[in-house]
XYZ file of N, CA and C in Angstrom:
630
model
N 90.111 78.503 77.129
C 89.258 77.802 78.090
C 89.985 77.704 79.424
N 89.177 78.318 80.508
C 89.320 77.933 81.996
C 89.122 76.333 82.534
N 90.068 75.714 82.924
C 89.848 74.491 83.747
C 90.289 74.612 85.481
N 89.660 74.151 86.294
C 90.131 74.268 87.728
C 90.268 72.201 87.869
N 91.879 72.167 87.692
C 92.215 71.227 88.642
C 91.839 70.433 88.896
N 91.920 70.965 90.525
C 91.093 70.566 91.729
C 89.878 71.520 92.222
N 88.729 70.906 93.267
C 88.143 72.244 93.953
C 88.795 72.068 95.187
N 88.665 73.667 95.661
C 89.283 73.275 96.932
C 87.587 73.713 97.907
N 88.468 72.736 99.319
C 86.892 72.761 99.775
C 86.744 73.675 101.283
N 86.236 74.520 101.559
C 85.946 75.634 102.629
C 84.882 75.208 103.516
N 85.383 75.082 104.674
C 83.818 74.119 105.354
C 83.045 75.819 106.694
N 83.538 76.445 105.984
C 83.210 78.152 107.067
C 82.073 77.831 106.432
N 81.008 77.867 107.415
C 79.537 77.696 107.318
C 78.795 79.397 106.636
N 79.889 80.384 106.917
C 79.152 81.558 107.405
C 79.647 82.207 105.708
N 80.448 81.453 104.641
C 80.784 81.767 103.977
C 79.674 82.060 102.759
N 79.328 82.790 101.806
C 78.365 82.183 100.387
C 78.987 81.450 99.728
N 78.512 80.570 99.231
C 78.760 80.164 98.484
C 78.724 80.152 97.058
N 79.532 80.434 96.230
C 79.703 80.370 94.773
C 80.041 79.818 93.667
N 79.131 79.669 93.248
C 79.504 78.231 91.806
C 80.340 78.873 90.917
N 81.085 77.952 90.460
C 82.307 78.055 89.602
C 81.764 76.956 88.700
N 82.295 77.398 87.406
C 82.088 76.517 85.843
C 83.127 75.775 85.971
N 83.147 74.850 85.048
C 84.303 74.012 84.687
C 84.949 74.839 83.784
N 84.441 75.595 83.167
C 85.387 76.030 82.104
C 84.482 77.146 81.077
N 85.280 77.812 80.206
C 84.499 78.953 79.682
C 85.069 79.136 78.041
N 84.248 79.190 77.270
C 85.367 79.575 75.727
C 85.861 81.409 75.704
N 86.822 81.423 76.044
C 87.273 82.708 75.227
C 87.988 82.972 74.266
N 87.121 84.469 73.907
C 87.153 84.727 72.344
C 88.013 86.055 72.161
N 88.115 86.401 73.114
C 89.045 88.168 73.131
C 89.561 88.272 74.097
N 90.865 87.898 73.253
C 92.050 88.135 74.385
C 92.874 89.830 74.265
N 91.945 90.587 74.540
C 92.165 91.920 74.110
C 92.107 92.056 75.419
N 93.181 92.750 76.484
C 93.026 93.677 77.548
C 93.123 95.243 77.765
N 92.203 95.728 78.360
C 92.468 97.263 78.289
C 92.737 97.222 80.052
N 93.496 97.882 80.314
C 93.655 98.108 82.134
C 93.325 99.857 82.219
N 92.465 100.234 83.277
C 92.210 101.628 83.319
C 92.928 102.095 84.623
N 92.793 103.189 84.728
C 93.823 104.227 85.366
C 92.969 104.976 86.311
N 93.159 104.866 87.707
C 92.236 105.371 88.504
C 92.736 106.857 88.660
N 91.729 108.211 88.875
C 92.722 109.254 88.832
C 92.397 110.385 90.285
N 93.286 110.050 90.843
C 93.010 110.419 92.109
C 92.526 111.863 92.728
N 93.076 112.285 91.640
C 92.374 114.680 91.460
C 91.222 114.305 91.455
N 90.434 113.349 91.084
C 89.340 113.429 90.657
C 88.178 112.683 91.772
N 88.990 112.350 93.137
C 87.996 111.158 94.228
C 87.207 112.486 94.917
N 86.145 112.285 94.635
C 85.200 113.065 95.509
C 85.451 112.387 97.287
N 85.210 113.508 98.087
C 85.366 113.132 99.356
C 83.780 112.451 100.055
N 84.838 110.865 99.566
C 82.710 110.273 100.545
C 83.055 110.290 101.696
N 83.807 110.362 102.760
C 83.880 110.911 103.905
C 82.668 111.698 104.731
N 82.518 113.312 103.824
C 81.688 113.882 104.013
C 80.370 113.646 103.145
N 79.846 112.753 102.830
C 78.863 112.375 101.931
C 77.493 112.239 102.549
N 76.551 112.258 102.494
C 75.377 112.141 103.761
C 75.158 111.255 103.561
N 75.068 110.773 104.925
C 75.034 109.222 105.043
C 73.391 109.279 105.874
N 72.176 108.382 105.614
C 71.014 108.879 106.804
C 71.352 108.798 107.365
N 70.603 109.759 108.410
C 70.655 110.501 109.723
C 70.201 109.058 110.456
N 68.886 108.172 109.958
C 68.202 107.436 110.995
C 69.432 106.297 110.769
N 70.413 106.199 110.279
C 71.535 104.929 110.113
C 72.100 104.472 111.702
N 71.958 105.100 112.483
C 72.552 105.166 113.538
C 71.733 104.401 114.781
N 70.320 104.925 114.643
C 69.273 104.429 115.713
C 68.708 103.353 114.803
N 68.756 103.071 113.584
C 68.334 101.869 112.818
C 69.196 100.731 113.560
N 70.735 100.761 113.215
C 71.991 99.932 113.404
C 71.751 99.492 115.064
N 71.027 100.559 115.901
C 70.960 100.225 117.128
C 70.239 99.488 117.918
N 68.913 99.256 117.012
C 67.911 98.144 116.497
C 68.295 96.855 116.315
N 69.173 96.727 115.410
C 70.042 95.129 115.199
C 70.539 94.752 116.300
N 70.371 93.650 116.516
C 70.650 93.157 117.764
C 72.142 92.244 117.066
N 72.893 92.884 116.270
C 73.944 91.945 116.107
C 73.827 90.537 115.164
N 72.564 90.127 114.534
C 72.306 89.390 113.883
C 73.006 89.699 112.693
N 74.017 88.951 112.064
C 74.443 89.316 110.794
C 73.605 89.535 109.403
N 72.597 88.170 109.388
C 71.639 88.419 108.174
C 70.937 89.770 107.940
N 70.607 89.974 109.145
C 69.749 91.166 109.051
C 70.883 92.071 108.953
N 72.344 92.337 109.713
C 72.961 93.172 108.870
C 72.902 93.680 107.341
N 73.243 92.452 107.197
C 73.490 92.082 105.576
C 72.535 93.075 104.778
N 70.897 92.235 105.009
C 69.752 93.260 104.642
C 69.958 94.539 104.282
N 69.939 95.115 105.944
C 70.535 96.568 106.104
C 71.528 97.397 104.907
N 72.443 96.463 104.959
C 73.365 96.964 103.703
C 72.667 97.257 102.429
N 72.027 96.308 102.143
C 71.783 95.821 101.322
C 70.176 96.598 100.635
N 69.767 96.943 101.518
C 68.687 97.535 101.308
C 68.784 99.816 101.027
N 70.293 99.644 101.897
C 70.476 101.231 102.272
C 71.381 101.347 101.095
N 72.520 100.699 100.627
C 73.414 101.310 100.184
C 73.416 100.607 98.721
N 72.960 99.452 98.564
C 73.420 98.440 97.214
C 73.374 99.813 95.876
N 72.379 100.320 96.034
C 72.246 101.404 94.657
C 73.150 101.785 94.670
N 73.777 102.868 95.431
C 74.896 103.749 95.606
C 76.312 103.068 95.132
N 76.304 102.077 95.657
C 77.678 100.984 95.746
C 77.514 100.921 94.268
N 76.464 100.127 93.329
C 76.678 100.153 92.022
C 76.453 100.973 91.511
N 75.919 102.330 91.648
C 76.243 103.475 90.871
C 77.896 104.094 90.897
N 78.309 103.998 91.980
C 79.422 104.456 92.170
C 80.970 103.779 91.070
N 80.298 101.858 91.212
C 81.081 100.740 90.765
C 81.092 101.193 88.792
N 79.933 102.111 88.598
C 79.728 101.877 87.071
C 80.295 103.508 86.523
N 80.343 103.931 87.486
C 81.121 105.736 87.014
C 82.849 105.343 87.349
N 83.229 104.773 88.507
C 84.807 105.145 88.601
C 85.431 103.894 88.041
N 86.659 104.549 87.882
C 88.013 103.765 87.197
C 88.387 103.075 88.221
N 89.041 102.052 87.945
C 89.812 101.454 88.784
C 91.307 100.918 88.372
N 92.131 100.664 89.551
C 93.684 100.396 89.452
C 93.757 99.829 90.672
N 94.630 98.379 90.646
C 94.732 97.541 91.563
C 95.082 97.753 92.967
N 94.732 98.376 93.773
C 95.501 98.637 95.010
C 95.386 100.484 95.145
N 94.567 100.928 94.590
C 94.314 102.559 94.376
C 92.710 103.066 94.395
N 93.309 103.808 95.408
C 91.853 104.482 95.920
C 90.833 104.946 95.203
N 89.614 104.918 95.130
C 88.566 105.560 94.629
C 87.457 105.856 95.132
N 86.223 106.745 94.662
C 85.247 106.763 95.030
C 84.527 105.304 95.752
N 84.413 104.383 95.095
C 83.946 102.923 95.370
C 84.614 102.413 96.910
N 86.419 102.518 96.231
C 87.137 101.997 97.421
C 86.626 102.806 98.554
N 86.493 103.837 99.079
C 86.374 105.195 100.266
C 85.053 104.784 100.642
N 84.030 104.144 99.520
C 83.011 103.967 100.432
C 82.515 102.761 101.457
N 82.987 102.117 100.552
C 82.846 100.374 101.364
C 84.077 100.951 102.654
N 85.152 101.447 102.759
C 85.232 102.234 103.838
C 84.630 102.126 105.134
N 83.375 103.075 104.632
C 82.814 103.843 105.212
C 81.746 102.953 105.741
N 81.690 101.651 105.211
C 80.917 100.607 105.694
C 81.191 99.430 106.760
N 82.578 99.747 106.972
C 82.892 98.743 108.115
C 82.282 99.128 109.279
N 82.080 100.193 109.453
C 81.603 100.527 110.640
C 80.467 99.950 110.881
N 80.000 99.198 110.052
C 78.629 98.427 110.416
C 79.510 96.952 110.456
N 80.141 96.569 110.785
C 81.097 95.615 111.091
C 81.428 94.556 109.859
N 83.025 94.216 109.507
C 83.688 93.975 108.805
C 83.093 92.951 108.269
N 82.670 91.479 108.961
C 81.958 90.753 108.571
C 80.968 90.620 107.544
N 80.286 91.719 108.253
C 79.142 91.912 107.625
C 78.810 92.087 106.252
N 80.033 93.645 105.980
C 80.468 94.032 105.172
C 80.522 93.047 103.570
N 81.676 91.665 104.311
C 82.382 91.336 103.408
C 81.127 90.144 102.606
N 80.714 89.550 103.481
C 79.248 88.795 103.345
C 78.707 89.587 102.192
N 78.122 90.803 102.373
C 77.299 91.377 101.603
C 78.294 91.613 100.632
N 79.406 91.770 99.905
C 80.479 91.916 98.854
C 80.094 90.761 97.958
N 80.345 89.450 99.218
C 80.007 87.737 97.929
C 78.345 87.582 97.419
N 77.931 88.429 98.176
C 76.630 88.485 97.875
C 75.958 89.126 96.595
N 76.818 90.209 96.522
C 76.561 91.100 95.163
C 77.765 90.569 93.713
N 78.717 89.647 94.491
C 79.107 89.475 94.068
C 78.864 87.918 93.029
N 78.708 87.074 93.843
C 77.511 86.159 93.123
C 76.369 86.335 92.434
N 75.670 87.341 92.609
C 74.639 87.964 91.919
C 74.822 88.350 90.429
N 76.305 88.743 90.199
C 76.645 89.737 89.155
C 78.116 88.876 88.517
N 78.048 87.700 88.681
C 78.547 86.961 88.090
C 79.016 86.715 86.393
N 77.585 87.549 85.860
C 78.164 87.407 84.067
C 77.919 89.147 84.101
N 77.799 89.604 84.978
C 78.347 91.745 84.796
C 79.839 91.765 84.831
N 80.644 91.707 84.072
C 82.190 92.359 84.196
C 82.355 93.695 85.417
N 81.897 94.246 84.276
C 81.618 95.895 84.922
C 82.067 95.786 86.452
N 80.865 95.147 87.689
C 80.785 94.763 88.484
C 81.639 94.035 89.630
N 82.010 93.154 88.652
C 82.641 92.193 89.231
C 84.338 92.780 89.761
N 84.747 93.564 88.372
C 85.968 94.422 88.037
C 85.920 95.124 89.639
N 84.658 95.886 89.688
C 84.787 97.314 91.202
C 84.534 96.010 92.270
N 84.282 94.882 92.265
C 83.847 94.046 93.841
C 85.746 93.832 93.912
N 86.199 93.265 92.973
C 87.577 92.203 92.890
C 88.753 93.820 93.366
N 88.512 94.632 93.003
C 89.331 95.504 93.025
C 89.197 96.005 94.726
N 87.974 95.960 95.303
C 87.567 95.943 96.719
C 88.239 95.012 97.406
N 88.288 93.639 97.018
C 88.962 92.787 97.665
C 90.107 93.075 97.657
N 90.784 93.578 96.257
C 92.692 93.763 96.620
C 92.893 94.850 97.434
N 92.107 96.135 97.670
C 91.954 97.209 98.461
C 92.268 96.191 100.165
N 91.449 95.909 100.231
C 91.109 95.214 101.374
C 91.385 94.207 101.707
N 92.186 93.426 101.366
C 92.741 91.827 101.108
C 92.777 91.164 102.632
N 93.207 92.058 103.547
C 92.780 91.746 104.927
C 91.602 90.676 105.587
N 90.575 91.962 104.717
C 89.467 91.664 105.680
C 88.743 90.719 104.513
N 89.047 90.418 103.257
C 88.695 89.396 102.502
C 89.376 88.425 102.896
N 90.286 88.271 103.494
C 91.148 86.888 103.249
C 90.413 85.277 103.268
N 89.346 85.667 103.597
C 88.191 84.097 103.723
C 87.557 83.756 102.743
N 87.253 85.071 102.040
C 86.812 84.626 100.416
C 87.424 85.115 99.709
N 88.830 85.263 99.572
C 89.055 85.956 98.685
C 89.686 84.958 97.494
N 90.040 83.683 97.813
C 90.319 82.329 97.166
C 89.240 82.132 96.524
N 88.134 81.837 96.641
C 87.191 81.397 96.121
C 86.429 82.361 95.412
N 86.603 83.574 95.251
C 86.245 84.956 94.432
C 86.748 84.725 93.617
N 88.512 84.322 93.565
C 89.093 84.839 92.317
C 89.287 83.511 91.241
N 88.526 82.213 92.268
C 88.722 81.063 91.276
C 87.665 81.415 90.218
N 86.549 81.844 90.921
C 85.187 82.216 90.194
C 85.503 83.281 88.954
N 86.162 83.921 89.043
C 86.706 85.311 88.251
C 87.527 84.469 87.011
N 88.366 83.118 87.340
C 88.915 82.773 86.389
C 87.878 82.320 85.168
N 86.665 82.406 85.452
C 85.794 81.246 84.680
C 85.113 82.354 83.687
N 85.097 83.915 83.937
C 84.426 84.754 83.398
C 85.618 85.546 81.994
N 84.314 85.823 80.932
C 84.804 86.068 79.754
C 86.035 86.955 79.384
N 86.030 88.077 81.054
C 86.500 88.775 80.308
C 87.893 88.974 80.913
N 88.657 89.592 79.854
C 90.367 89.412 80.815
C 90.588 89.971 81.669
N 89.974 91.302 82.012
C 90.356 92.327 83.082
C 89.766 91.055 84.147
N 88.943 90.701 84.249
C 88.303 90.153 85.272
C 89.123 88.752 85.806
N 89.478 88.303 84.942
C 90.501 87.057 85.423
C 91.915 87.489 85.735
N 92.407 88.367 85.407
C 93.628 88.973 85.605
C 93.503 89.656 86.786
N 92.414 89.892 87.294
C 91.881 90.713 88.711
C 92.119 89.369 89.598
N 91.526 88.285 89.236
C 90.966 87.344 89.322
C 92.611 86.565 90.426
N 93.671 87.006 89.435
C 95.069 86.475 90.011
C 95.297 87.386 90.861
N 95.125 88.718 90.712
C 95.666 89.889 91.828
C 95.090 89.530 93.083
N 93.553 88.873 93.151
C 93.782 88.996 94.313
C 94.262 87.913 95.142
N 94.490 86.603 94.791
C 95.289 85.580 94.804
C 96.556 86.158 95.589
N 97.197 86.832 94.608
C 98.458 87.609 94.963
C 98.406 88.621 95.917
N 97.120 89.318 96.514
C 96.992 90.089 97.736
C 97.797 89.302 98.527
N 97.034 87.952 98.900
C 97.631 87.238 100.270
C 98.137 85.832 99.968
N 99.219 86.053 100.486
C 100.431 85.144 100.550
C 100.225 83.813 101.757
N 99.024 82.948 100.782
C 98.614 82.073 101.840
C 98.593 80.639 100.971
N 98.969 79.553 101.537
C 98.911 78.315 101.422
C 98.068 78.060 100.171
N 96.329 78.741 101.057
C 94.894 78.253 99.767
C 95.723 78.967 98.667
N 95.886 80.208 99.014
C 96.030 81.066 97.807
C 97.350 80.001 96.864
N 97.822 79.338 97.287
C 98.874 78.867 96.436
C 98.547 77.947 95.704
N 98.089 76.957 96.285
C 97.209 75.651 95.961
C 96.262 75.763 95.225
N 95.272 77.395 95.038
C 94.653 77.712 94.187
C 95.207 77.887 92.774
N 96.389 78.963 92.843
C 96.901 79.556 91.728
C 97.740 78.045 91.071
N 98.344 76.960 91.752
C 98.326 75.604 91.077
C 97.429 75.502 90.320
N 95.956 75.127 90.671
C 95.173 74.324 89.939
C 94.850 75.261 88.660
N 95.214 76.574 88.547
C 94.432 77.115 87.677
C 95.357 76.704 86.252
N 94.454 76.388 84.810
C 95.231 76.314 83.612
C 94.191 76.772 82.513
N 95.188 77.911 81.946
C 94.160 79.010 80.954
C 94.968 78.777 79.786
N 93.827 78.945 78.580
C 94.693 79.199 76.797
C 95.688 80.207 76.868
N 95.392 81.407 77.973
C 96.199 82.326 77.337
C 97.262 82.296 78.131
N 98.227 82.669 76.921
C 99.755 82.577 77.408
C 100.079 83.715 78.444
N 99.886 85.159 77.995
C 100.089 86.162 78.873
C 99.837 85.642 80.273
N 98.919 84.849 80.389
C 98.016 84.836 81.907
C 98.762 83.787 82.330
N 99.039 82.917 81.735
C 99.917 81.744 82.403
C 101.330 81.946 82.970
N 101.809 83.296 82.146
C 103.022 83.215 82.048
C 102.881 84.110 83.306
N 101.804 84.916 83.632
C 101.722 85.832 84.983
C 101.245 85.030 86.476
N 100.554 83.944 86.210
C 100.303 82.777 86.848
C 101.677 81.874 87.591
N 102.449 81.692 86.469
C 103.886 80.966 87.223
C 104.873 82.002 87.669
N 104.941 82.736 87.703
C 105.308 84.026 88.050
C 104.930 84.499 89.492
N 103.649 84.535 89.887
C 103.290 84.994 90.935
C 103.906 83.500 91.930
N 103.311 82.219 91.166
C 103.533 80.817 91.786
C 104.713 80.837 92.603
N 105.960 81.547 91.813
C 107.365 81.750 91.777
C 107.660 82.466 93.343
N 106.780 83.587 92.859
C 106.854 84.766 94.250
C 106.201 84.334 95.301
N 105.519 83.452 95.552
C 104.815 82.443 96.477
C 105.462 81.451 97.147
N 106.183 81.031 96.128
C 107.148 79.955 96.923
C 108.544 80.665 97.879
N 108.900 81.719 97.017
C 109.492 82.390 97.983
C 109.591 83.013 99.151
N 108.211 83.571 98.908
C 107.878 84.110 100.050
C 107.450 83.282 101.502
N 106.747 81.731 101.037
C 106.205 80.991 101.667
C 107.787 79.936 102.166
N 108.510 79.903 101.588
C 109.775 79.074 101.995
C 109.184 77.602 101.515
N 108.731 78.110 100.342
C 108.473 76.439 99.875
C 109.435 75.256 99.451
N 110.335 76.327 98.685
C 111.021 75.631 97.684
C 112.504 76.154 97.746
């Protein structure tokens, strides 16, 4: 069972918001970690992207929601077709990673909005959640605003890859929340705890806490 602590509280208006459980029973503490294989990344670079993407985008007057839409309406299929064929490995490129890419160019914000978006949506999909969380450690940058509150959410879900993602990206960025987060968290399983005070460890160091 997942317990959080404390909550911690984010007052960014522009953020989604995502409910987190108090807690979850798990039953399989079986992890498999997969192996992303890089011979194998098709180049989305050259991928056709529509032609009308360009004079559409030029239409938006900069309104983010309607960004969002946009995304959301052009690419969401693709993004989860892509999320349910490739492998993933923490910090390693893939088809998935190359394309969200290819989406900043409709501006970073925007981008990341529409990530918590699909990402709240798909809350009891592993599958899913695995290719969003693995986006965030790709990108830990331009997540750094949700990326605390992604991975508290990740602690609450069944499955281990996903809570163990759940700490990586915690461990992307070497920030205060992120510390104060990885505090409050307390799980049955030992492996995870014992990777939990561990990172805590490398946090304080890095942060000149202690």
């Amino acid at each position: 069972m997942v317990q959080m602590k404390n909550s911690l509280i984010y007052n960014d208006p522009t953020t989604p918001s995502i409910p987190i459980g108090n807690s979850i029973d798990v039953r399989n503490n079986q992890y498999s970690q997969e192996y992303c294989q890089l011979d194998t990344i098709a180049n989305i670079r050259s991928m056709d992207i529509p032609k009308e993407t360009s004079s559409v985008f030029r239409n938006i007057d900069n309104d983010l929601t309607k960004i969002i839409v946009f995304l959301d309406n052009n690419y969401r299929n693709r993004l989860l077709s892509l999320i349910h064929t490739d492998t993933f490995e923490p910090g390693c490129m893939n088809n998935t990673i190359s394309f969200i890419g290819t989406l900043f160019k409709f501006g970073e914000t925007a981008v990341v909005q529409w990530i918590c978006q699909l990402y709240q949506e798909n809350l009891n999909n592993p599958s899913v959640l695995i290719g969003l969380l693995n986006v965030n450690i790709y990108y830990s940058s331009a997540f750094h605003s949700v990326g605390t509150i992604m991975a508290l959410a990740a602690m609450t879900n069944r499955s281990q890859e996903v809570k163990e993602l759940g700490i990586r990206v915690l461990e992307s960025n070497y920030s205060e929340d992120n510390y104060r987060a990885l505090q409050s968290i307390q799980c049955e399983d030992k492996w995870l705890m014992d990777y939990i005070q561990q990172v805590i460890i490398d946090f304080e160091k890095e942060l000149c806490l202690k």
